[in-house]
JSON list of C-alpha atoms in Angstrom, two decimals:
[
{"chain": "I", "resi": 141, "resn": "UNK", "atom": "CA", "xyz": [-26.98, -39.55, -1.46]},
{"chain": "I", "resi": 142, "resn": "UNK", "atom": "CA", "xyz": [-29.66, -38.94, -3.99]},
{"chain": "I", "resi": 143, "resn": "UNK", "atom": "CA", "xyz": [-29.86, -38.89, -7.80]},
{"chain": "I", "resi": 144, "resn": "UNK", "atom": "CA", "xyz": [-30.24, -35.75, -9.92]},
{"chain": "I", "resi": 145, "resn": "UNK", "atom": "CA", "xyz": [-30.39, -34.94, -13.59]},
{"chain": "I", "resi": 146, "resn": "UNK", "atom": "CA", "xyz": [-27.47, -33.09, -15.16]},
{"chain": "I", "resi": 147, "resn": "UNK", "atom": "CA", "xyz": [-27.71, -30.83, -18.21]},
{"chain": "I", "resi": 148, "resn": "UNK", "atom": "CA", "xyz": [-27.66, -33.92, -20.56]},
{"chain": "I", "resi": 149, "resn": "UNK", "atom": "CA", "xyz": [-30.51, -35.59, -18.75]},
{"chain": "I", "resi": 150, "resn": "UNK", "atom": "CA", "xyz": [-28.33, -38.40, -17.29]},
{"chain": "I", "resi": 151, "resn": "UNK", "atom": "CA", "xyz": [-28.89, -39.30, -13.70]},
{"chain": "I", "resi": 152, "resn": "UNK", "atom": "CA", "xyz": [-25.90, -38.33, -11.54]},
{"chain": "I", "resi": 153, "resn": "UNK", "atom": "CA", "xyz": [-25.20, -39.24, -7.89]},
{"chain": "I", "resi": 154, "resn": "UNK", "atom": "CA", "xyz": [-25.56, -36.05, -5.79]},
{"chain": "I", "resi": 155, "resn": "UNK", "atom": "CA", "xyz": [-24.49, -35.90, -2.07]},
{"chain": "I", "resi": 156, "resn": "UNK", "atom": "CA", "xyz": [-25.67, -32.35, -1.61]},
{"chain": "I", "resi": 157, "resn": "UNK", "atom": "CA", "xyz": [-29.10, -31.66, -3.18]},
{"chain": "I", "resi": 158, "resn": "UNK", "atom": "CA", "xyz": [-29.26, -28.11, -1.79]},
{"chain": "I", "resi": 159, "resn": "UNK", "atom": "CA", "xyz": [-26.33, -27.22, -4.01]},
{"chain": "I", "resi": 160, "resn": "UNK", "atom": "CA", "xyz": [-26.52, -26.71, -7.81]},
{"chain": "I", "resi": 161, "resn": "UNK", "atom": "CA", "xyz": [-24.83, -25.25, -10.84]},
{"chain": "I", "resi": 162, "resn": "UNK", "atom": "CA", "xyz": [-26.28, -22.55, -13.12]},
{"chain": "I", "resi": 163, "resn": "UNK", "atom": "CA", "xyz": [-24.40, -23.91, -16.09]},
{"chain": "I", "resi": 164, "resn": "UNK", "atom": "CA", "xyz": [-23.42, -27.47, -15.45]},
{"chain": "I", "resi": 165, "resn": "UNK", "atom": "CA", "xyz": [-20.83, -29.00, -17.84]},
{"chain": "I", "resi": 166, "resn": "UNK", "atom": "CA", "xyz": [-21.16, -32.74, -18.71]},
{"chain": "I", "resi": 167, "resn": "UNK", "atom": "CA", "xyz": [-17.35, -33.04, -18.73]},
{"chain": "I", "resi": 168, "resn": "UNK", "atom": "CA", "xyz": [-17.18, -32.62, -14.92]},
{"chain": "I", "resi": 169, "resn": "UNK", "atom": "CA", "xyz": [-20.22, -34.66, -13.94]},
{"chain": "I", "resi": 170, "resn": "UNK", "atom": "CA", "xyz": [-18.03, -37.08, -12.05]},
{"chain": "I", "resi": 171, "resn": "UNK", "atom": "CA", "xyz": [-17.35, -34.36, -9.48]},
{"chain": "I", "resi": 172, "resn": "UNK", "atom": "CA", "xyz": [-20.78, -34.87, -7.96]},
{"chain": "I", "resi": 173, "resn": "UNK", "atom": "CA", "xyz": [-19.80, -38.42, -7.06]},
{"chain": "I", "resi": 174, "resn": "UNK", "atom": "CA", "xyz": [-17.12, -37.25, -4.65]},
{"chain": "I", "resi": 175, "resn": "UNK", "atom": "CA", "xyz": [-18.56, -37.12, -1.11]},
{"chain": "I", "resi": 176, "resn": "UNK", "atom": "CA", "xyz": [-16.54, -34.13, 0.25]},
{"chain": "I", "resi": 177, "resn": "UNK", "atom": "CA", "xyz": [-17.46, -30.76, -1.28]},
{"chain": "I", "resi": 178, "resn": "UNK", "atom": "CA", "xyz": [-16.29, -27.20, -0.66]},
{"chain": "I", "resi": 179, "resn": "UNK", "atom": "CA", "xyz": [-16.20, -23.76, -2.11]},
{"chain": "I", "resi": 180, "resn": "UNK", "atom": "CA", "xyz": [-13.71, -20.81, -2.63]},
{"chain": "I", "resi": 181, "resn": "UNK", "atom": "CA", "xyz": [-14.74, -17.26, -2.08]},
{"chain": "I", "resi": 182, "resn": "UNK", "atom": "CA", "xyz": [-13.61, -13.69, -2.21]},
{"chain": "I", "resi": 183, "resn": "UNK", "atom": "CA", "xyz": [-15.11, -10.19, -1.98]},
{"chain": "I", "resi": 184, "resn": "UNK", "atom": "CA", "xyz": [-17.09, -10.99, -5.15]},
{"chain": "I", "resi": 185, "resn": "UNK", "atom": "CA", "xyz": [-19.45, -13.27, -3.26]},
{"chain": "I", "resi": 186, "resn": "UNK", "atom": "CA", "xyz": [-20.54, -10.34, -1.09]},
{"chain": "I", "resi": 187, "resn": "UNK", "atom": "CA", "xyz": [-22.07, -11.00, 2.35]},
{"chain": "I", "resi": 188, "resn": "UNK", "atom": "CA", "xyz": [-22.18, -14.77, 3.07]},
{"chain": "I", "resi": 189, "resn": "UNK", "atom": "CA", "xyz": [-24.38, -16.60, 5.62]},
{"chain": "I", "resi": 190, "resn": "UNK", "atom": "CA", "xyz": [-21.86, -19.11, 6.71]},
{"chain": "I", "resi": 191, "resn": "UNK", "atom": "CA", "xyz": [-24.34, -21.17, 8.76]},
{"chain": "I", "resi": 192, "resn": "UNK", "atom": "CA", "xyz": [-26.48, -21.65, 5.66]},
{"chain": "I", "resi": 193, "resn": "UNK", "atom": "CA", "xyz": [-23.33, -22.56, 3.76]},
{"chain": "I", "resi": 194, "resn": "UNK", "atom": "CA", "xyz": [-22.45, -25.13, 6.38]},
{"chain": "I", "resi": 195, "resn": "UNK", "atom": "CA", "xyz": [-26.10, -26.51, 6.49]},
{"chain": "I", "resi": 196, "resn": "UNK", "atom": "CA", "xyz": [-25.91, -27.21, 2.75]},
{"chain": "I", "resi": 197, "resn": "UNK", "atom": "CA", "xyz": [-23.09, -29.59, 3.36]},
{"chain": "I", "resi": 198, "resn": "UNK", "atom": "CA", "xyz": [-19.99, -27.52, 2.75]},
{"chain": "I", "resi": 199, "resn": "UNK", "atom": "CA", "xyz": [-17.01, -29.33, 4.20]},
{"chain": "I", "resi": 200, "resn": "UNK", "atom": "CA", "xyz": [-14.36, -26.65, 3.53]},
{"chain": "I", "resi": 201, "resn": "UNK", "atom": "CA", "xyz": [-13.74, -23.17, 2.19]},
{"chain": "I", "resi": 202, "resn": "UNK", "atom": "CA", "xyz": [-10.78, -21.59, 0.49]},
{"chain": "I", "resi": 203, "resn": "UNK", "atom": "CA", "xyz": [-10.91, -17.90, 1.39]},
{"chain": "I", "resi": 204, "resn": "UNK", "atom": "CA", "xyz": [-8.98, -15.15, -0.61]},
{"chain": "I", "resi": 205, "resn": "UNK", "atom": "CA", "xyz": [-6.72, -13.32, 1.80]},
{"chain": "I", "resi": 206, "resn": "UNK", "atom": "CA", "xyz": [-3.99, -11.41, -0.14]},
{"chain": "I", "resi": 207, "resn": "UNK", "atom": "CA", "xyz": [-2.79, -10.53, -3.57]},
{"chain": "I", "resi": 208, "resn": "UNK", "atom": "CA", "xyz": [0.61, -9.18, -4.52]},
{"chain": "I", "resi": 209, "resn": "UNK", "atom": "CA", "xyz": [2.32, -7.16, -1.88]},
{"chain": "I", "resi": 210, "resn": "UNK", "atom": "CA", "xyz": [-0.43, -4.61, -0.94]},
{"chain": "I", "resi": 211, "resn": "UNK", "atom": "CA", "xyz": [-3.84, -5.87, -1.53]},
{"chain": "I", "resi": 212, "resn": "UNK", "atom": "CA", "xyz": [-6.09, -7.40, 1.18]},
{"chain": "I", "resi": 213, "resn": "UNK", "atom": "CA", "xyz": [-9.39, -8.82, 0.07]},
{"chain": "I", "resi": 214, "resn": "UNK", "atom": "CA", "xyz": [-12.01, -6.53, 1.58]},
{"chain": "I", "resi": 215, "resn": "UNK", "atom": "CA", "xyz": [-14.01, -9.38, 3.06]},
{"chain": "I", "resi": 216, "resn": "UNK", "atom": "CA", "xyz": [-11.21, -11.67, 4.16]},
{"chain": "I", "resi": 217, "resn": "UNK", "atom": "CA", "xyz": [-11.49, -11.05, 7.88]},
{"chain": "I", "resi": 218, "resn": "UNK", "atom": "CA", "xyz": [-15.31, -11.29, 7.87]},
{"chain": "I", "resi": 219, "resn": "UNK", "atom": "CA", "xyz": [-15.17, -14.52, 5.96]},
{"chain": "I", "resi": 220, "resn": "UNK", "atom": "CA", "xyz": [-12.37, -15.98, 7.92]},
{"chain": "I", "resi": 221, "resn": "UNK", "atom": "CA", "xyz": [-14.25, -15.40, 11.24]},
{"chain": "I", "resi": 222, "resn": "UNK", "atom": "CA", "xyz": [-17.64, -16.27, 9.79]},
{"chain": "I", "resi": 223, "resn": "UNK", "atom": "CA", "xyz": [-16.45, -19.59, 8.56]},
{"chain": "I", "resi": 224, "resn": "UNK", "atom": "CA", "xyz": [-14.85, -20.35, 11.88]},
{"chain": "I", "resi": 225, "resn": "UNK", "atom": "CA", "xyz": [-17.97, -19.47, 13.76]},
{"chain": "I", "resi": 226, "resn": "UNK", "atom": "CA", "xyz": [-20.10, -21.76, 11.56]},
{"chain": "I", "resi": 227, "resn": "UNK", "atom": "CA", "xyz": [-17.60, -24.64, 11.87]},
{"chain": "I", "resi": 228, "resn": "UNK", "atom": "CA", "xyz": [-16.44, -24.65, 8.24]},
{"chain": "I", "resi": 229, "resn": "UNK", "atom": "CA", "xyz": [-12.77, -25.63, 7.97]},
{"chain": "I", "resi": 230, "resn": "UNK", "atom": "CA", "xyz": [-11.06, -22.86, 6.00]},
{"chain": "I", "resi": 231, "resn": "UNK", "atom": "CA", "xyz": [-7.76, -22.03, 4.29]},
{"chain": "I", "resi": 232, "resn": "UNK", "atom": "CA", "xyz": [-6.40, -18.66, 3.32]},
{"chain": "I", "resi": 233, "resn": "UNK", "atom": "CA", "xyz": [-5.02, -18.22, -0.18]},
{"chain": "I", "resi": 234, "resn": "UNK", "atom": "CA", "xyz": [-2.59, -15.71, -1.67]},
{"chain": "I", "resi": 235, "resn": "UNK", "atom": "CA", "xyz": [-2.82, -14.65, -5.36]},
{"chain": "I", "resi": 236, "resn": "UNK", "atom": "CA", "xyz": [0.64, -14.24, -6.80]},
{"chain": "I", "resi": 237, "resn": "UNK", "atom": "CA", "xyz": [1.42, -10.95, -8.69]},
{"chain": "I", "resi": 238, "resn": "UNK", "atom": "CA", "xyz": [4.42, -11.71, -10.90]},
{"chain": "I", "resi": 239, "resn": "UNK", "atom": "CA", "xyz": [5.58, -8.08, -11.12]},
{"chain": "I", "resi": 240, "resn": "UNK", "atom": "CA", "xyz": [6.13, -7.84, -7.31]},
{"chain": "I", "resi": 241, "resn": "UNK", "atom": "CA", "xyz": [9.06, -9.31, -5.46]},
{"chain": "I", "resi": 242, "resn": "UNK", "atom": "CA", "xyz": [8.25, -12.54, -3.81]},
{"chain": "I", "resi": 243, "resn": "UNK", "atom": "CA", "xyz": [9.70, -11.41, -0.44]},
{"chain": "I", "resi": 244, "resn": "UNK", "atom": "CA", "xyz": [7.27, -8.52, -0.24]},
{"chain": "I", "resi": 245, "resn": "UNK", "atom": "CA", "xyz": [4.34, -10.76, -1.09]},
{"chain": "I", "resi": 246, "resn": "UNK", "atom": "CA", "xyz": [5.44, -13.32, 1.55]},
{"chain": "I", "resi": 247, "resn": "UNK", "atom": "CA", "xyz": [5.71, -10.45, 4.17]},
{"chain": "I", "resi": 248, "resn": "UNK", "atom": "CA", "xyz": [2.19, -9.18, 3.23]},
{"chain": "I", "resi": 249, "resn": "UNK", "atom": "CA", "xyz": [0.70, -12.63, 3.68]},
{"chain": "I", "resi": 250, "resn": "UNK", "atom": "CA", "xyz": [2.33, -13.00, 7.07]},
{"chain": "I", "resi": 251, "resn": "UNK", "atom": "CA", "xyz": [1.12, -9.56, 8.12]},
{"chain": "I", "resi": 252, "resn": "UNK", "atom": "CA", "xyz": [-2.63, -10.25, 7.24]},
{"chain": "I", "resi": 253, "resn": "UNK", "atom": "CA", "xyz": [-3.21, -13.94, 7.74]},
{"chain": "I", "resi": 254, "resn": "UNK", "atom": "CA", "xyz": [-3.67, -15.19, 11.30]},
{"chain": "I", "resi": 255, "resn": "UNK", "atom": "CA", "xyz": [-1.62, -18.16, 12.47]},
{"chain": "I", "resi": 256, "resn": "UNK", "atom": "CA", "xyz": [-4.71, -20.07, 13.54]},
{"chain": "I", "resi": 257, "resn": "UNK", "atom": "CA", "xyz": [-3.82, -23.54, 14.66]},
{"chain": "I", "resi": 258, "resn": "UNK", "atom": "CA", "xyz": [-7.15, -24.98, 13.41]},
{"chain": "I", "resi": 259, "resn": "UNK", "atom": "CA", "xyz": [-6.91, -23.58, 9.81]},
{"chain": "I", "resi": 260, "resn": "UNK", "atom": "CA", "xyz": [-6.23, -25.79, 6.81]},
{"chain": "I", "resi": 261, "resn": "UNK", "atom": "CA", "xyz": [-2.94, -25.37, 5.06]},
{"chain": "I", "resi": 262, "resn": "UNK", "atom": "CA", "xyz": [-2.57, -22.06, 3.25]},
{"chain": "I", "resi": 263, "resn": "UNK", "atom": "CA", "xyz": [-2.85, -22.00, -0.50]},
{"chain": "I", "resi": 264, "resn": "UNK", "atom": "CA", "xyz": [-0.59, -20.32, -3.13]},
{"chain": "I", "resi": 265, "resn": "UNK", "atom": "CA", "xyz": [-2.55, -19.36, -6.13]},
{"chain": "I", "resi": 266, "resn": "UNK", "atom": "CA", "xyz": [-0.31, -19.38, -9.17]},
{"chain": "I", "resi": 267, "resn": "UNK", "atom": "CA", "xyz": [-1.58, -18.41, -12.65]},
{"chain": "I", "resi": 268, "resn": "UNK", "atom": "CA", "xyz": [-0.64, -15.78, -15.14]},
{"chain": "I", "resi": 269, "resn": "UNK", "atom": "CA", "xyz": [-1.90, -12.26, -14.49]},
{"chain": "I", "resi": 270, "resn": "UNK", "atom": "CA", "xyz": [-3.35, -11.95, -17.92]},
{"chain": "I", "resi": 271, "resn": "UNK", "atom": "CA", "xyz": [-6.24, -9.68, -16.94]},
{"chain": "I", "resi": 272, "resn": "UNK", "atom": "CA", "xyz": [-4.00, -7.21, -15.06]},
{"chain": "I", "resi": 273, "resn": "UNK", "atom": "CA", "xyz": [-3.63, -3.69, -16.53]},
{"chain": "I", "resi": 274, "resn": "UNK", "atom": "CA", "xyz": [-0.18, -3.28, -14.93]},
{"chain": "I", "resi": 275, "resn": "UNK", "atom": "CA", "xyz": [1.39, -6.77, -15.08]},
{"chain": "I", "resi": 276, "resn": "UNK", "atom": "CA", "xyz": [-0.12, -8.71, -17.95]},
{"chain": "I", "resi": 277, "resn": "UNK", "atom": "CA", "xyz": [3.20, -10.23, -19.22]},
{"chain": "I", "resi": 278, "resn": "UNK", "atom": "CA", "xyz": [4.52, -13.74, -18.44]},
{"chain": "I", "resi": 279, "resn": "UNK", "atom": "CA", "xyz": [7.85, -14.09, -16.79]},
{"chain": "I", "resi": 280, "resn": "UNK", "atom": "CA", "xyz": [10.51, -16.76, -17.39]},
{"chain": "I", "resi": 281, "resn": "UNK", "atom": "CA", "xyz": [9.39, -20.16, -15.95]},
{"chain": "I", "resi": 282, "resn": "UNK", "atom": "CA", "xyz": [12.59, -20.54, -13.94]},
{"chain": "I", "resi": 283, "resn": "UNK", "atom": "CA", "xyz": [12.08, -17.08, -12.39]},
{"chain": "I", "resi": 284, "resn": "UNK", "atom": "CA", "xyz": [8.48, -17.93, -11.60]},
{"chain": "I", "resi": 285, "resn": "UNK", "atom": "CA", "xyz": [9.60, -21.13, -9.86]},
{"chain": "I", "resi": 286, "resn": "UNK", "atom": "CA", "xyz": [12.17, -19.21, -7.81]},
{"chain": "I", "resi": 287, "resn": "UNK", "atom": "CA", "xyz": [9.36, -16.78, -6.68]},
{"chain": "I", "resi": 288, "resn": "UNK", "atom": "CA", "xyz": [7.14, -19.72, -5.89]},
{"chain": "I", "resi": 289, "resn": "UNK", "atom": "CA", "xyz": [9.82, -21.42, -3.78]},
{"chain": "I", "resi": 290, "resn": "UNK", "atom": "CA", "xyz": [10.40, -18.26, -1.65]},
{"chain": "I", "resi": 291, "resn": "UNK", "atom": "CA", "xyz": [6.64, -17.89, -1.00]},
{"chain": "I", "resi": 292, "resn": "UNK", "atom": "CA", "xyz": [5.99, -21.55, -0.25]},
{"chain": "I", "resi": 293, "resn": "UNK", "atom": "CA", "xyz": [8.78, -21.52, 2.23]},
{"chain": "I", "resi": 294, "resn": "UNK", "atom": "CA", "xyz": [7.48, -18.32, 3.91]},
{"chain": "I", "resi": 295, "resn": "UNK", "atom": "CA", "xyz": [3.93, -19.55, 4.10]},
{"chain": "I", "resi": 296, "resn": "UNK", "atom": "CA", "xyz": [5.02, -22.78, 5.68]},
{"chain": "I", "resi": 297, "resn": "UNK", "atom": "CA", "xyz": [7.12, -21.11, 8.26]},
{"chain": "I", "resi": 298, "resn": "UNK", "atom": "CA", "xyz": [4.26, -18.68, 9.13]},
{"chain": "I", "resi": 299, "resn": "UNK", "atom": "CA", "xyz": [1.51, -21.34, 9.48]},
{"chain": "I", "resi": 300, "resn": "UNK", "atom": "CA", "xyz": [3.52, -24.46, 10.32]},
{"chain": "I", "resi": 301, "resn": "UNK", "atom": "CA", "xyz": [1.75, -26.32, 7.50]},
{"chain": "I", "resi": 302, "resn": "UNK", "atom": "CA", "xyz": [2.98, -27.23, 3.97]},
{"chain": "I", "resi": 303, "resn": "UNK", "atom": "CA", "xyz": [1.02, -24.98, 1.47]},
{"chain": "I", "resi": 304, "resn": "UNK", "atom": "CA", "xyz": [-1.35, -26.29, -1.25]},
{"chain": "I", "resi": 305, "resn": "UNK", "atom": "CA", "xyz": [-0.66, -25.07, -4.75]},
{"chain": "I", "resi": 306, "resn": "UNK", "atom": "CA", "xyz": [-3.60, -23.86, -6.82]},
{"chain": "I", "resi": 307, "resn": "UNK", "atom": "CA", "xyz": [-3.15, -23.52, -10.51]},
{"chain": "I", "resi": 308, "resn": "UNK", "atom": "CA", "xyz": [-4.83, -23.56, -13.98]},
{"chain": "I", "resi": 309, "resn": "UNK", "atom": "CA", "xyz": [-4.13, -25.49, -17.11]},
{"chain": "I", "resi": 310, "resn": "UNK", "atom": "CA", "xyz": [-1.83, -23.09, -19.03]},
{"chain": "I", "resi": 311, "resn": "UNK", "atom": "CA", "xyz": [0.29, -22.23, -16.02]},
{"chain": "I", "resi": 312, "resn": "UNK", "atom": "CA", "xyz": [0.80, -25.75, -15.00]},
{"chain": "I", "resi": 313, "resn": "UNK", "atom": "CA", "xyz": [1.89, -26.73, -18.49]},
{"chain": "I", "resi": 314, "resn": "UNK", "atom": "CA", "xyz": [4.27, -23.88, -18.87]},
{"chain": "I", "resi": 315, "resn": "UNK", "atom": "CA", "xyz": [5.71, -23.71, -15.34]},
{"chain": "I", "resi": 316, "resn": "UNK", "atom": "CA", "xyz": [4.81, -26.51, -12.95]},
{"chain": "I", "resi": 317, "resn": "UNK", "atom": "CA", "xyz": [4.78, -29.73, -14.93]},
{"chain": "I", "resi": 318, "resn": "UNK", "atom": "CA", "xyz": [7.35, -32.02, -13.46]},
{"chain": "I", "resi": 319, "resn": "UNK", "atom": "CA", "xyz": [7.84, -29.93, -10.37]},
{"chain": "I", "resi": 320, "resn": "UNK", "atom": "CA", "xyz": [6.64, -29.73, -6.78]},
{"chain": "I", "resi": 321, "resn": "UNK", "atom": "CA", "xyz": [5.67, -33.48, -6.57]},
{"chain": "I", "resi": 322, "resn": "UNK", "atom": "CA", "xyz": [5.84, -33.28, -2.79]},
{"chain": "I", "resi": 323, "resn": "UNK", "atom": "CA", "xyz": [3.02, -30.73, -2.58]},
{"chain": "I", "resi": 324, "resn": "UNK", "atom": "CA", "xyz": [-0.71, -31.13, -2.56]},
{"chain": "I", "resi": 325, "resn": "UNK", "atom": "CA", "xyz": [-2.36, -29.59, -5.60]},
{"chain": "I", "resi": 326, "resn": "UNK", "atom": "CA", "xyz": [-5.75, -27.88, -6.10]},
{"chain": "I", "resi": 327, "resn": "UNK", "atom": "CA", "xyz": [-6.56, -27.85, -9.83]},
{"chain": "I", "resi": 328, "resn": "UNK", "atom": "CA", "xyz": [-8.95, -25.89, -11.90]},
{"chain": "I", "resi": 329, "resn": "UNK", "atom": "CA", "xyz": [-10.72, -27.87, -14.59]},
{"chain": "I", "resi": 330, "resn": "UNK", "atom": "CA", "xyz": [-14.25, -26.80, -15.36]},
{"chain": "I", "resi": 331, "resn": "UNK", "atom": "CA", "xyz": [-14.77, -28.73, -18.67]},
{"chain": "I", "resi": 332, "resn": "UNK", "atom": "CA", "xyz": [-13.02, -32.05, -18.12]},
{"chain": "I", "resi": 333, "resn": "UNK", "atom": "CA", "xyz": [-11.69, -34.21, -15.34]},
{"chain": "I", "resi": 334, "resn": "UNK", "atom": "CA", "xyz": [-8.22, -33.20, -14.15]},
{"chain": "I", "resi": 335, "resn": "UNK", "atom": "CA", "xyz": [-6.38, -36.16, -15.60]},
{"chain": "I", "resi": 336, "resn": "UNK", "atom": "CA", "xyz": [-7.67, -35.17, -19.04]},
{"chain": "I", "resi": 337, "resn": "UNK", "atom": "CA", "xyz": [-5.97, -31.77, -18.76]},
{"chain": "I", "resi": 338, "resn": "UNK", "atom": "CA", "xyz": [-2.94, -32.13, -16.50]},
{"chain": "I", "resi": 339, "resn": "UNK", "atom": "CA", "xyz": [0.10, -34.32, -17.29]},
{"chain": "I", "resi": 340, "resn": "UNK", "atom": "CA", "xyz": [1.33, -36.53, -14.52]},
{"chain": "I", "resi": 341, "resn": "UNK", "atom": "CA", "xyz": [-0.27, -34.52, -11.64]},
{"chain": "I", "resi": 342, "resn": "UNK", "atom": "CA", "xyz": [-2.12, -36.00, -8.73]},
{"chain": "I", "resi": 343, "resn": "UNK", "atom": "CA", "xyz": [-4.56, -33.70, -7.09]},
{"chain": "I", "resi": 344, "resn": "UNK", "atom": "CA", "xyz": [-5.96, -33.21, -3.64]},
{"chain": "I", "resi": 345, "resn": "UNK", "atom": "CA", "xyz": [-8.72, -30.66, -4.58]},
{"chain": "I", "resi": 346, "resn": "UNK", "atom": "CA", "xyz": [-10.50, -30.01, -7.87]},
{"chain": "I", "resi": 347, "resn": "UNK", "atom": "CA", "xyz": [-12.27, -26.86, -8.79]},
{"chain": "I", "resi": 348, "resn": "UNK", "atom": "CA", "xyz": [-14.93, -28.07, -11.19]},
{"chain": "I", "resi": 349, "resn": "UNK", "atom": "CA", "xyz": [-17.23, -25.12, -11.75]},
{"chain": "I", "resi": 350, "resn": "UNK", "atom": "CA", "xyz": [-17.30, -21.30, -11.40]},
{"chain": "I", "resi": 351, "resn": "UNK", "atom": "CA", "xyz": [-21.10, -21.08, -11.67]},
{"chain": "I", "resi": 352, "resn": "UNK", "atom": "CA", "xyz": [-22.09, -23.00, -8.57]},
{"chain": "I", "resi": 353, "resn": "UNK", "atom": "CA", "xyz": [-25.09, -22.16, -6.45]},
{"chain": "I", "resi": 354, "resn": "UNK", "atom": "CA", "xyz": [-24.93, -22.67, -2.68]},
{"chain": "I", "resi": 355, "resn": "UNK", "atom": "CA", "xyz": [-27.43, -21.57, 0.02]},
{"chain": "I", "resi": 356, "resn": "UNK", "atom": "CA", "xyz": [-26.05, -18.72, 1.94]},
{"chain": "I", "resi": 357, "resn": "UNK", "atom": "CA", "xyz": [-24.38, -17.14, -1.06]},
{"chain": "I", "resi": 358, "resn": "UNK", "atom": "CA", "xyz": [-26.47, -14.88, -3.39]},
{"chain": "I", "resi": 359, "resn": "UNK", "atom": "CA", "xyz": [-24.67, -15.34, -6.70]},
{"chain": "I", "resi": 360, "resn": "UNK", "atom": "CA", "xyz": [-22.29, -17.73, -8.38]},
{"chain": "I", "resi": 361, "resn": "UNK", "atom": "CA", "xyz": [-19.60, -19.44, -6.45]},
{"chain": "I", "resi": 362, "resn": "UNK", "atom": "CA", "xyz": [-16.67, -21.74, -7.30]},
{"chain": "I", "resi": 363, "resn": "UNK", "atom": "CA", "xyz": [-17.37, -25.31, -6.18]},
{"chain": "I", "resi": 364, "resn": "UNK", "atom": "CA", "xyz": [-14.66, -27.92, -5.38]},
{"chain": "I", "resi": 365, "resn": "UNK", "atom": "CA", "xyz": [-14.27, -31.46, -4.30]},
{"chain": "I", "resi": 366, "resn": "UNK", "atom": "CA", "xyz": [-11.71, -33.35, -2.13]},
{"chain": "I", "resi": 367, "resn": "UNK", "atom": "CA", "xyz": [-10.07, -36.34, -3.86]},
{"chain": "I", "resi": 368, "resn": "UNK", "atom": "CA", "xyz": [-10.85, -39.00, -1.30]},
{"chain": "I", "resi": 369, "resn": "UNK", "atom": "CA", "xyz": [-13.58, -40.56, 0.78]},
{"chain": "I", "resi": 370, "resn": "UNK", "atom": "CA", "xyz": [-14.86, -39.06, 4.06]},
{"chain": "I", "resi": 371, "resn": "UNK", "atom": "CA", "xyz": [-12.56, -41.09, 6.22]},
{"chain": "I", "resi": 372, "resn": "UNK", "atom": "CA", "xyz": [-9.47, -39.75, 4.30]},
{"chain": "I", "resi": 373, "resn": "UNK", "atom": "CA", "xyz": [-10.87, -36.20, 4.65]},
{"chain": "I", "resi": 374, "resn": "UNK", "atom": "CA", "xyz": [-11.25, -36.64, 8.39]},
{"chain": "I", "resi": 375, "resn": "UNK", "atom": "CA", "xyz": [-7.66, -37.87, 8.54]},
{"chain": "I", "resi": 376, "resn": "UNK", "atom": "CA", "xyz": [-6.53, -34.85, 6.64]},
{"chain": "I", "resi": 377, "resn": "UNK", "atom": "CA", "xyz": [-8.36, -32.54, 8.98]},
{"chain": "I", "resi": 378, "resn": "UNK", "atom": "CA", "xyz": [-6.79, -34.28, 11.98]},
{"chain": "I", "resi": 379, "resn": "UNK", "atom": "CA", "xyz": [-3.36, -34.05, 10.50]},
{"chain": "I", "resi": 380, "resn": "UNK", "atom": "CA", "xyz": [-3.77, -30.28, 10.11]},
{"chain": "I", "resi": 381, "resn": "UNK", "atom": "CA", "xyz": [-5.26, -29.75, 13.59]},
{"chain": "I", "resi": 382, "resn": "UNK", "atom": "CA", "xyz": [-8.82, -29.21, 12.56]},
{"chain": "I", "resi": 383, "resn": "UNK", "atom": "CA", "xyz": [-10.62, -31.02, 15.27]},
{"chain": "I", "resi": 384, "resn": "UNK", "atom": "CA", "xyz": [-13.49, -30.81, 17.73]},
{"chain": "I", "resi": 385, "resn": "UNK", "atom": "CA", "xyz": [-16.57, -28.92, 16.67]},
{"chain": "I", "resi": 386, "resn": "UNK", "atom": "CA", "xyz": [-15.60, -28.64, 12.98]},
{"chain": "I", "resi": 387, "resn": "UNK", "atom": "CA", "xyz": [-15.07, -32.33, 12.53]},
{"chain": "I", "resi": 388, "resn": "UNK", "atom": "CA", "xyz": [-18.17, -33.29, 14.45]},
{"chain": "I", "resi": 389, "resn": "UNK", "atom": "CA", "xyz": [-20.19, -30.77, 12.40]},
{"chain": "I", "resi": 390, "resn": "UNK", "atom": "CA", "xyz": [-18.92, -32.36, 9.27]},
{"chain": "I", "resi": 391, "resn": "UNK", "atom": "CA", "xyz": [-19.86, -35.80, 10.36]},
{"chain": "I", "resi": 392, "resn": "UNK", "atom": "CA", "xyz": [-23.36, -34.59, 10.87]},
{"chain": "I", "resi": 393, "resn": "UNK", "atom": "CA", "xyz": [-23.68, -33.79, 7.15]},
{"chain": "I", "resi": 394, "resn": "UNK", "atom": "CA", "xyz": [-23.01, -37.39, 6.02]}
]
């Protein structure tokens, strides 16, 4: 671990000096003190050199797979296999489209995401579709939770692993607060630490910036941290069947 200056000139602990942030925010400076870092990617990152990503100290990757009931990310299969070959533990995520029946979305996920035993638990990405031209409206919170329950159950049955829930601040406050206490959460908070933005919610993963820079990826990329120390991370990997070459490769980055 070395020290590096953040945007305010304060020295921060940095485990991965090859990584950076184009627009660092002082409110999330603590993220750099966590030892286990990862990324999340989709087609927007373009072609990725996964071996360079791994060499920079990337311990995990969340990879966009499906959206709604008929959209497959154009680079999912390339990213899925590329991460596997480089030894980067990876999870597939599904972006929920609230105007589509949950059963159709679950079937689409099952159709397109491999049941790889060495994958991390799948992720259900729940946030409002505010930028959609065809489905911009919010739905009733109880209906949203009903859809979430259907998809969580289907994803668990398909992969054999309890899904992680990804969300942002508004959706959590309006739909998720007080619910799903038995699930691991991946929280977005790019201007403050998660406990400052989320009421009564423990987290397993924290997305702390959308303007990260990581070798092997040409443009900006979301960066994330795992909540615990390396020994807890290795236990999490083992519990989810991620062993052998991937765990050994992660150890080499310490």
